XYZ file of C-alpha atoms in Angstrom:
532
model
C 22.595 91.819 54.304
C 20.911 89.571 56.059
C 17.282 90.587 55.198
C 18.766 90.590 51.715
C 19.200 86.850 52.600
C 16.043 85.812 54.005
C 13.720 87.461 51.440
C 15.586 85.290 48.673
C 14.927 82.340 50.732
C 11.480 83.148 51.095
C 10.900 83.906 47.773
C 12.426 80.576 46.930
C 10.593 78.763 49.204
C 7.255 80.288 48.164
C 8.282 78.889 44.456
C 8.381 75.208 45.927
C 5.686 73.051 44.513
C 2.960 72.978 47.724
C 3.800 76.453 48.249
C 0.378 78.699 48.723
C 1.435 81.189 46.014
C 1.389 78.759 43.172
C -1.836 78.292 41.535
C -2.813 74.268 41.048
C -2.442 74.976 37.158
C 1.159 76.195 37.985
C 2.007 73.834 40.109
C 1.029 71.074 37.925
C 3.258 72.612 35.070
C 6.245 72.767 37.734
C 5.944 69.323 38.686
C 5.752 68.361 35.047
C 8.832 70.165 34.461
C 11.071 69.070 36.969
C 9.144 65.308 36.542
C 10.641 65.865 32.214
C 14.367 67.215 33.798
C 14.732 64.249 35.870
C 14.425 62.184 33.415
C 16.125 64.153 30.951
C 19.343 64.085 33.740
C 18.943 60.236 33.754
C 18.605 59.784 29.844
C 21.608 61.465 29.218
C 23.671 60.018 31.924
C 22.906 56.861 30.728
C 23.710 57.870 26.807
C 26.674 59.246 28.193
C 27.558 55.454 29.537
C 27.001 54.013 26.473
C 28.636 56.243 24.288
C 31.817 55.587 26.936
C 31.315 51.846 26.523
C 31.319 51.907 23.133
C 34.417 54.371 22.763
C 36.319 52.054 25.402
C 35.472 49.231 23.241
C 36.609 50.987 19.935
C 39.608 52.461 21.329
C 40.753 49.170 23.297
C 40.173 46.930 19.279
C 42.520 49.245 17.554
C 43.193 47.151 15.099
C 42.639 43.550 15.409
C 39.628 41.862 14.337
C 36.272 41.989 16.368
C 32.723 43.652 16.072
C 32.864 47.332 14.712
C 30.496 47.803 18.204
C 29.540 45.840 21.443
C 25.596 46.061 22.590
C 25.912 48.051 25.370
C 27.661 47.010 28.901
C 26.926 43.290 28.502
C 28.558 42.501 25.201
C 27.747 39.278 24.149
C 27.112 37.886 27.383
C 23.786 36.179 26.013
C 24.939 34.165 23.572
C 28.194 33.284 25.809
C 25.913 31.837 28.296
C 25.723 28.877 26.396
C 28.886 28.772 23.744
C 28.720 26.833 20.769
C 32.322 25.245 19.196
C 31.005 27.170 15.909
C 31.030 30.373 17.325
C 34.223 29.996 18.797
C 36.146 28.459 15.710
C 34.635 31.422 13.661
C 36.367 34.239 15.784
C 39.860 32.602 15.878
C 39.616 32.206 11.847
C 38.820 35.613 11.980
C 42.636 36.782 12.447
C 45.508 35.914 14.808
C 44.278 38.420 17.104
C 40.687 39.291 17.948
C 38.463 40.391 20.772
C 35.392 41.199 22.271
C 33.770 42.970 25.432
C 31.709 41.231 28.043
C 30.548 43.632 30.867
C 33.951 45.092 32.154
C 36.391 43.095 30.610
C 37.772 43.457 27.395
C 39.265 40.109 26.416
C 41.876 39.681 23.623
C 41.651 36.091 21.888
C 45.024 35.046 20.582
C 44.398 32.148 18.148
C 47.708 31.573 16.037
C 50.381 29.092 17.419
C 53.108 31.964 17.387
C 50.330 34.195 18.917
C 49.504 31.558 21.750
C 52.911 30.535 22.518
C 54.099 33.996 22.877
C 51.066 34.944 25.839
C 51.998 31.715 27.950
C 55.527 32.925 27.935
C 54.978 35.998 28.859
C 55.002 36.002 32.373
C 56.488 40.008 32.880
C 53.071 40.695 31.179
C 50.224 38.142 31.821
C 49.413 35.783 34.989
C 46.852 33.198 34.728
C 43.778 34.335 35.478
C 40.707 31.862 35.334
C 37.474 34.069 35.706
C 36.441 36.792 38.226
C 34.763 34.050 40.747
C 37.513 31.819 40.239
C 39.021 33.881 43.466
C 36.171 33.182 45.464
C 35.905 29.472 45.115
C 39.632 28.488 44.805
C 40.119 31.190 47.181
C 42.775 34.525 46.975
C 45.784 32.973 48.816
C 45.319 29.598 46.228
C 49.035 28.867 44.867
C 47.488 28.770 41.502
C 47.213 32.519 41.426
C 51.302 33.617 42.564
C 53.127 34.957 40.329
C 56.672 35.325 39.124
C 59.254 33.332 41.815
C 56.644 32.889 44.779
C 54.657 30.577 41.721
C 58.021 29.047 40.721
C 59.414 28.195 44.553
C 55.853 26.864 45.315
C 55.781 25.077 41.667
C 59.326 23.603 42.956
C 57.761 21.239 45.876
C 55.019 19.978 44.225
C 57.651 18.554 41.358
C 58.482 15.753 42.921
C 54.670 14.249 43.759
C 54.711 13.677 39.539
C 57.909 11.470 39.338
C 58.009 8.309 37.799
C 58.993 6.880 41.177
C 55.650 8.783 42.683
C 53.330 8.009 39.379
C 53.919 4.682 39.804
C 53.272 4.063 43.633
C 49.405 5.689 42.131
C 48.617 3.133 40.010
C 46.876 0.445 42.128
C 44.875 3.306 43.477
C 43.811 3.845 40.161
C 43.559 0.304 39.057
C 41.073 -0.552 41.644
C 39.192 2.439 40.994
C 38.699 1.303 36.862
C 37.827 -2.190 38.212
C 35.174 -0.795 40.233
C 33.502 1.353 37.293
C 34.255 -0.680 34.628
C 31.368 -3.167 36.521
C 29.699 -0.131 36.507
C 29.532 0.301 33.094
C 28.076 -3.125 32.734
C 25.210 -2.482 35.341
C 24.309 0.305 33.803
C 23.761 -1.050 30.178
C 22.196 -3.841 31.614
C 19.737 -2.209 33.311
C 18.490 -0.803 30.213
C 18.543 -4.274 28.531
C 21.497 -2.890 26.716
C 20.072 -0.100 25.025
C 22.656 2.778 24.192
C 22.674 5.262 26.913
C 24.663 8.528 27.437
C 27.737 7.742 29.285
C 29.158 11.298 29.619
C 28.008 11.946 32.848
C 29.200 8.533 34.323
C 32.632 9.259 32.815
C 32.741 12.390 34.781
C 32.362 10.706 37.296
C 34.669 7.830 36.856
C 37.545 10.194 36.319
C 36.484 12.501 39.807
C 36.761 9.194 41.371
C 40.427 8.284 39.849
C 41.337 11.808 40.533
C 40.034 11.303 44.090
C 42.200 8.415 44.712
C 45.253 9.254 42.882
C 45.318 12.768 45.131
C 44.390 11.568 48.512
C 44.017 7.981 48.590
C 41.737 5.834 51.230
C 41.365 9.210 53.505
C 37.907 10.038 51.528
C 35.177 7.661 52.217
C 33.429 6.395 48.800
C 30.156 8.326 49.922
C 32.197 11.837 50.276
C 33.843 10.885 46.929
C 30.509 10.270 45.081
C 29.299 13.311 46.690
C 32.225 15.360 45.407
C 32.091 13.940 41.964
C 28.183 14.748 41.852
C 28.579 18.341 43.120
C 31.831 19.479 41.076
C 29.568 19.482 38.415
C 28.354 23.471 40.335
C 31.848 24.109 39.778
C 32.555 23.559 36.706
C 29.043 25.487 35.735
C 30.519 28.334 37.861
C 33.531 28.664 36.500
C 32.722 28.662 32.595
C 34.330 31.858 30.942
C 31.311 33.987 30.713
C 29.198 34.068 33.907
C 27.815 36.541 37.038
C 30.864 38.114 37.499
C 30.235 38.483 41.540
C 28.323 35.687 43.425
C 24.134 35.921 44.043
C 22.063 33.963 45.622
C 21.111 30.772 43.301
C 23.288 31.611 40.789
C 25.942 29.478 39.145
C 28.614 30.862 41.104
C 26.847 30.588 44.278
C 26.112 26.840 43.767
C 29.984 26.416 42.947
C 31.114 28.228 46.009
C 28.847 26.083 47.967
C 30.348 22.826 46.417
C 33.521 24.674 46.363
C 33.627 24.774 49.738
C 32.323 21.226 50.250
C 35.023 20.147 48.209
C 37.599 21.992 50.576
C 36.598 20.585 53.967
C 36.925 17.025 52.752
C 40.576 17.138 51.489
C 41.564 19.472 54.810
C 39.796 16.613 56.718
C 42.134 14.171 54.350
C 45.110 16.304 54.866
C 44.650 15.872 58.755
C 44.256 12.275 58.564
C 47.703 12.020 56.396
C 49.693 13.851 58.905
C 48.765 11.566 61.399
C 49.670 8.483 59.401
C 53.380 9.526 58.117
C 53.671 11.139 60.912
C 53.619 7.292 62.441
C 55.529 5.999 59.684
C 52.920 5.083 57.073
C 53.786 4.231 53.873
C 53.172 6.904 50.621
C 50.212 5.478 49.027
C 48.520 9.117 47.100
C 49.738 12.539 46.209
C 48.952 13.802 49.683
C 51.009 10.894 51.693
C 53.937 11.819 49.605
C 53.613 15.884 50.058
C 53.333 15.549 53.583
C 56.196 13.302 54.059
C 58.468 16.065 52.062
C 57.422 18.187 54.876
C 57.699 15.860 57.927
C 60.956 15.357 56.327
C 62.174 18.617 56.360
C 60.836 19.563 59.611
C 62.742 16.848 60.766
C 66.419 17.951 58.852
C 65.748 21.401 60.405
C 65.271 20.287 63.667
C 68.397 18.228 64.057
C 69.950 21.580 62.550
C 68.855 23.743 65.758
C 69.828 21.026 67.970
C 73.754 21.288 66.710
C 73.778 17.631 65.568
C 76.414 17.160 62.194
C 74.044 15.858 59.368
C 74.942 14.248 56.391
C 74.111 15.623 53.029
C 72.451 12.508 52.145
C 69.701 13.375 54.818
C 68.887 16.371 53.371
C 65.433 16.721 51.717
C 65.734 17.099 47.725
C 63.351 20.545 48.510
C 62.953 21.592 52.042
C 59.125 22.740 52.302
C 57.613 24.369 55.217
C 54.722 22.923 57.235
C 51.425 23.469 55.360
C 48.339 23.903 57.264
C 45.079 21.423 56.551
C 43.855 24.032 54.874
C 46.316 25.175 52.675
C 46.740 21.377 51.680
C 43.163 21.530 50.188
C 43.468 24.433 48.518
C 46.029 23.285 46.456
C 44.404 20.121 45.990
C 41.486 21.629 44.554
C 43.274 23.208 42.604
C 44.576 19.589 41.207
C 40.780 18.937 40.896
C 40.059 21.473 38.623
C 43.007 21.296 36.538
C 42.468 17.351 36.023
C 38.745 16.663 35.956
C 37.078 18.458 33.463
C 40.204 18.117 31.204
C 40.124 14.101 31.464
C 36.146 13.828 31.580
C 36.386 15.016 28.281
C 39.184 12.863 26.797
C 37.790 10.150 28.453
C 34.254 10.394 27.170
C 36.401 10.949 23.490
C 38.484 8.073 23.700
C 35.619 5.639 24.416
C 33.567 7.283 21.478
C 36.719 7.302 18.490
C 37.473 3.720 19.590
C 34.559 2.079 18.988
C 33.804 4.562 15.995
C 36.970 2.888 14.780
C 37.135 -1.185 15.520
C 40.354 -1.634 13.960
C 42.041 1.316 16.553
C 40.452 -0.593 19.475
C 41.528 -4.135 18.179
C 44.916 -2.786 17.910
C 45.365 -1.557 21.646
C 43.891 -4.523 22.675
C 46.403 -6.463 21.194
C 48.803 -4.531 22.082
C 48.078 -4.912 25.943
C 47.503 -7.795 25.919
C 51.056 -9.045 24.594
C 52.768 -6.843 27.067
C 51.122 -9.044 30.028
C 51.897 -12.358 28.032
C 48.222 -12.591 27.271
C 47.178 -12.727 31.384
C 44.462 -9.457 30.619
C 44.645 -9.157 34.961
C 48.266 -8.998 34.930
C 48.735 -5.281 37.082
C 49.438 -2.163 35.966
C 53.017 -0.790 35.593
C 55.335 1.765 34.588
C 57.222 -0.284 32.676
C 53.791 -1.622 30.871
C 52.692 1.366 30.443
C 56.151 2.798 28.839
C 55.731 -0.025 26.679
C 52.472 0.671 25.259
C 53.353 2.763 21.849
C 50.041 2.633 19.916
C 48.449 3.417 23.298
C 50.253 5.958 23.465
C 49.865 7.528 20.066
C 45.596 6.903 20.737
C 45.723 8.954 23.617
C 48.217 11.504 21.952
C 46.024 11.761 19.109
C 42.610 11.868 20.967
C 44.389 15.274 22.717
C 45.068 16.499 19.389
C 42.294 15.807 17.407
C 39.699 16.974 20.535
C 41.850 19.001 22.764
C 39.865 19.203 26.070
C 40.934 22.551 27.098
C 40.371 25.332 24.438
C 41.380 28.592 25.828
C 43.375 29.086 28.876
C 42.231 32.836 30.330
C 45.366 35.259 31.462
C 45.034 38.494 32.626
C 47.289 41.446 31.546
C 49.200 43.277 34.968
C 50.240 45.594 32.139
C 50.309 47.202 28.966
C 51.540 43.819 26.469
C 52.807 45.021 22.948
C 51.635 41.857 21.887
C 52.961 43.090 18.184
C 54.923 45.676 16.877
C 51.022 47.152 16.006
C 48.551 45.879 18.675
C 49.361 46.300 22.527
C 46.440 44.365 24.640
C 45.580 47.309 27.717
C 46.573 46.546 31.168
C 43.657 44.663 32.867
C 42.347 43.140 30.012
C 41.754 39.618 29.261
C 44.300 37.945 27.358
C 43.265 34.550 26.169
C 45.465 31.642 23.944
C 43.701 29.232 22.457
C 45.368 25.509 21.328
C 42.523 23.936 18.960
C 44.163 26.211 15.884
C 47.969 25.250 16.823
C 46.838 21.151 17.562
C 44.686 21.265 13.971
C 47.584 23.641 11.716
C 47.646 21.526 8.581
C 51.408 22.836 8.107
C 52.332 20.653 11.557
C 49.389 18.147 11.167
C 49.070 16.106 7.436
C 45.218 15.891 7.372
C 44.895 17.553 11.009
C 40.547 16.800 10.534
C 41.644 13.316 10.428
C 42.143 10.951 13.151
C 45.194 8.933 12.856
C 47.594 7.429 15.932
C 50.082 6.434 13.687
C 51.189 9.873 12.691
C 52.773 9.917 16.272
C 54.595 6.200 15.267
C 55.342 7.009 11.508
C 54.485 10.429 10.569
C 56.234 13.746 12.196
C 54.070 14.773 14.930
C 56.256 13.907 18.024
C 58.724 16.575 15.996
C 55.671 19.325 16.294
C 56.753 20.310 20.085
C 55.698 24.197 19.099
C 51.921 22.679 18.336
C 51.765 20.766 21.255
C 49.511 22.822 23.343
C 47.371 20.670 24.813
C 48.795 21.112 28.399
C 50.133 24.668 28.015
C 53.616 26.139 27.543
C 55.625 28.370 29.510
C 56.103 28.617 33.342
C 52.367 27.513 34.110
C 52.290 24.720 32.003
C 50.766 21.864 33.369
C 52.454 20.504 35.948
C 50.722 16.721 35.851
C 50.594 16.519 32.003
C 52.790 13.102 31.938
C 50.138 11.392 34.733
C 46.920 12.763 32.699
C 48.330 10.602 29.353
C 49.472 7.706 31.673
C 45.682 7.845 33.071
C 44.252 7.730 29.786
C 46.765 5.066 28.608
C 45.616 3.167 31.747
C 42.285 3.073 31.543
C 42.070 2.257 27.807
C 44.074 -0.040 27.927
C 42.356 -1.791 30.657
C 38.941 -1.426 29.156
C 39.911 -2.496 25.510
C 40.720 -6.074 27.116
C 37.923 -6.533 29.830
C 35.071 -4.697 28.041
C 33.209 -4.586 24.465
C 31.225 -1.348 24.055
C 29.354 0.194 21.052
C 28.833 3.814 19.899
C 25.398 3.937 18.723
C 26.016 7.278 16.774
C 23.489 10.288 16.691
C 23.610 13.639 14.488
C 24.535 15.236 16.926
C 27.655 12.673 17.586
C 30.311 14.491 15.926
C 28.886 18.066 17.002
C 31.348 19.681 19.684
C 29.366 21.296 22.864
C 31.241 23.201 24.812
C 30.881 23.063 28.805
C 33.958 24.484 30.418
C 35.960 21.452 27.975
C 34.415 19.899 25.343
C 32.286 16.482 25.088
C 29.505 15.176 21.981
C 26.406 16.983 21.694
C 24.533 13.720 22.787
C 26.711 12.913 25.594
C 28.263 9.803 23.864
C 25.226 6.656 23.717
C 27.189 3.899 24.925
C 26.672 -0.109 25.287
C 28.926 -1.991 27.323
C 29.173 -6.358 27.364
C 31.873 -8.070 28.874
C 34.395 -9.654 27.327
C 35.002 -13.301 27.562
């Protein structure tokens, strides 16, 4: 048996290309042959992938509108790399539900209002889910990714840093910080001889800044805050809804986790500056003064617990929070970051563009503050001014509408969703509602291509609560929707009676680009004068 054995292996090995028994002309034909089966192994392989990929796709689209095929493995990933409003509009005409397939993930596009409402509140089914990198820069343990009643206890705490009471003790943080750009504004048309300039980037920047200050007060230095509204920019880039879905070297993701992480050091360094203040007896003056106070709070409540002393129920803490590290604290606040400044960039850079599109809008807000501070334009900022301000209100409310910053809001499916009676979106896909459809349904909205505050005084849109999408439904909704508007209504307001500014319009004015929100194609070209 074993001689059996070894003359097969010799014979085998005498059959190797090299071997001494093989002529050159038959070793050339071996190597040829096994060179042509190679490849043959690899070209079928990789037809075998593609016919999978395509069968995936085919099998995942059922029924609901999409391309009859995907090009294979990336999808449309090219053309996603820089999205165009067109593009977008066109699929969610295309049918309540559609879809497409970039790399891995199928994604299902609901576009309908009933379609849209019923993902956010669907919380058995979907989570939020931003993009794959989103993990990676916000980082895994991030509140903004718990689900079900960790995200609702967690949700619970923050509640009470968006009161009235707590919006209110914000606003001469924010005051100061319009004051400061507002001058701005006027340097930079005047250093052009006032020429019109694009102002999209400086509004960007104006509203990092407000953000900035509203969140964590005096802790951050005006250089780090510059710094941070400069860089966010890289994460913003990185966290668009088609990119690299892991992080290389010099890619968009990579800058973003780099000014990701930026970002994060400077609010845990704010966060350990805050303790130390309350913790003294400082007053609340930002979002971060007030969280940690909750906490000393309750640290405090519990402690006199332990210790056996009788406390009344009027010391008790309206939500007893545990002590969150420096760290934790930033996450969170990044998280406040990125729900806030792209969303108000763009609303910002629309309000100053529809306003002076439209004189007689902007004369009638400037009235309007004016006579709630007796005609004294310095008179401060106030709730009660602000509550005041109707037609300022409707603007802003309209502006939302009319461009809704955020377009899609990305969820991912933790299982099988019957999304109808006939389509059910497969467990790990992509499960996206958009708002633009719902905010511009000509059934909810007269004229919904038309720009008019006073349907939100006269007309019915204030009854259109099922349209309103613009800061989400459901148990993820936004949770600082009523500062964003009061923002907005601020800084309006503000600028309508210190500044005079021109839109010097473009063809590309009124065309939509798309960059994580939405802003004009030519960046909005902007003169500012002062006003007398």
């Amino acid at each position: 048996m074993s001689t059996h054995n070894a003359t097969l292996e010799d014979v085998a090995s005498s059959l190797r290309p090299g071997s001494t028994i093989l002529s050159p002309r038959t070793e050339g034909l071996l190597n040829q042959y096994l060179g042509l089966n190679l490849w043959s192994v690899v070209a079928t392989l990789l037809l075998g992938l593609v016919v999978y990929d395509q069968v995936k796709y085919i099998y995942n689209k059922g029924s609901i509108a999409g391309p009859s095929w995907k090009a294979p493995f990336i999808g449309p990933f090219l053309e996603s790399v820089h999205p165009k409003f067109d593009v977008y509009h066109a699929k969610w005409m295309s049918g309540p539900l559609s879809c497409v397939s970039v790399f891995h993930k199928f994604v299902v596009i609901a576009s309908t209002r009933d379609m849209a409402r019923k993902v956010f509140n669907a919380p058995s089914y979907v989570k939020p889910c931003v993009v794959d990198v989103a993990h990676k820069l916000l980082r895994p343990t991030n509140w903004v990714f718990l689900d079900g009643k960790a995200h609702v206890e967690y949700r619970k705490g923050l509640n009470g840093l968006f009161t009235r009471q707590a919006l209110e003790v914000y606003l001469p943080g924010q005051e100061e910080v319009y004051n400061a750009y507002f001058k701005r504004f006027l340097e930079m048309s005047g250093e052009v001889s006032f020429a019109p300039r694009p102002f999209m980037s400086i509004f960007r920047e104006l509203q990092c800044a407000v953000s900035c200050r509203t969140f964590v007060g005096h802790y951050m230095p005006d250089e780090a805050m510059k710094k941070i509204a400069d860089e966010y920019y890289k994460i913003t880039a990185a966290l668009e809804l088609v990119n690299f879905p892991i992080i290389l070297p010099f890619t968009k993701p990579w800058y973003g986790k780099q000014a990701a992480d930026m970002v994060l050091d400077e609010f845990a360094k704010c966060a350990a500056k805050s303790k130390v203040r309350m913790a003294a007896g400082g007053s609340v003056g930002c979002i971060l003064d007030g969280w940690v106070k909750s906490m000393q709070d309750s640290e405090r409540y519990r402690a006199k617990l332990a210790m056996g002393f009788a406390v009344d129920s009027s010391e008790k803490p309206d939500m007893l929070l545990r002590e969150f590290s420096d760290f934790e604290i930033a996450q969170t606040l990044l998280t406040f970051l990125f729900a806030s400044q792209d969303a108000t960039s763009s609303a910002c850079t629309w309000l100053f563009q529809l306003m002076a599109d439209r004189p007689e809008v902007l004369d009638r807000v400037r009235k309007e503050n004016l006579e709630l501070r007796g005609g004294d334009k310095n008179v401060a900022l106030s709730m009660d001014l602000l509550e005041s301000a109707k037609y300022t209100r409707a603007v802003v409310k309209e502006t939302l509408r009319y461009r809704p910053p955020v377009l899609m809001v990305p969820y991912i499916a933790k299982k099988a969703f019957p999304i109808t009676d006939a389509y059910t979106a497969p467990k790990g896909s992509m499960v996206i509602p958009t708002t633009y459809p719902a905010l511009h349904d000509p059934e909810a909205y007269e004229n919904p291509d038309y720009f008019d505050p006073d349907r939100w005084i006269s007309g019915t849109a204030e009854q259109q609560t099922k349209n309103w999408l613009v800061f989400g439904t459901g148990p993820h909704y936004c949770i600082g929707q009523t500062y964003a508007q009061l923002n907005l209504m601020a800084m309006i307001g503000k600028a309508s009676m210190h500044l005079d500014w021109k839109h010097y319009t473009t063809k590309e004015s009124e065309i939509i680009k798309v960059f994580a929100t939405i802003f004009p194609q030519d960046d909005c070209r902007l003169v500012f004068q002062q006003r007398p």
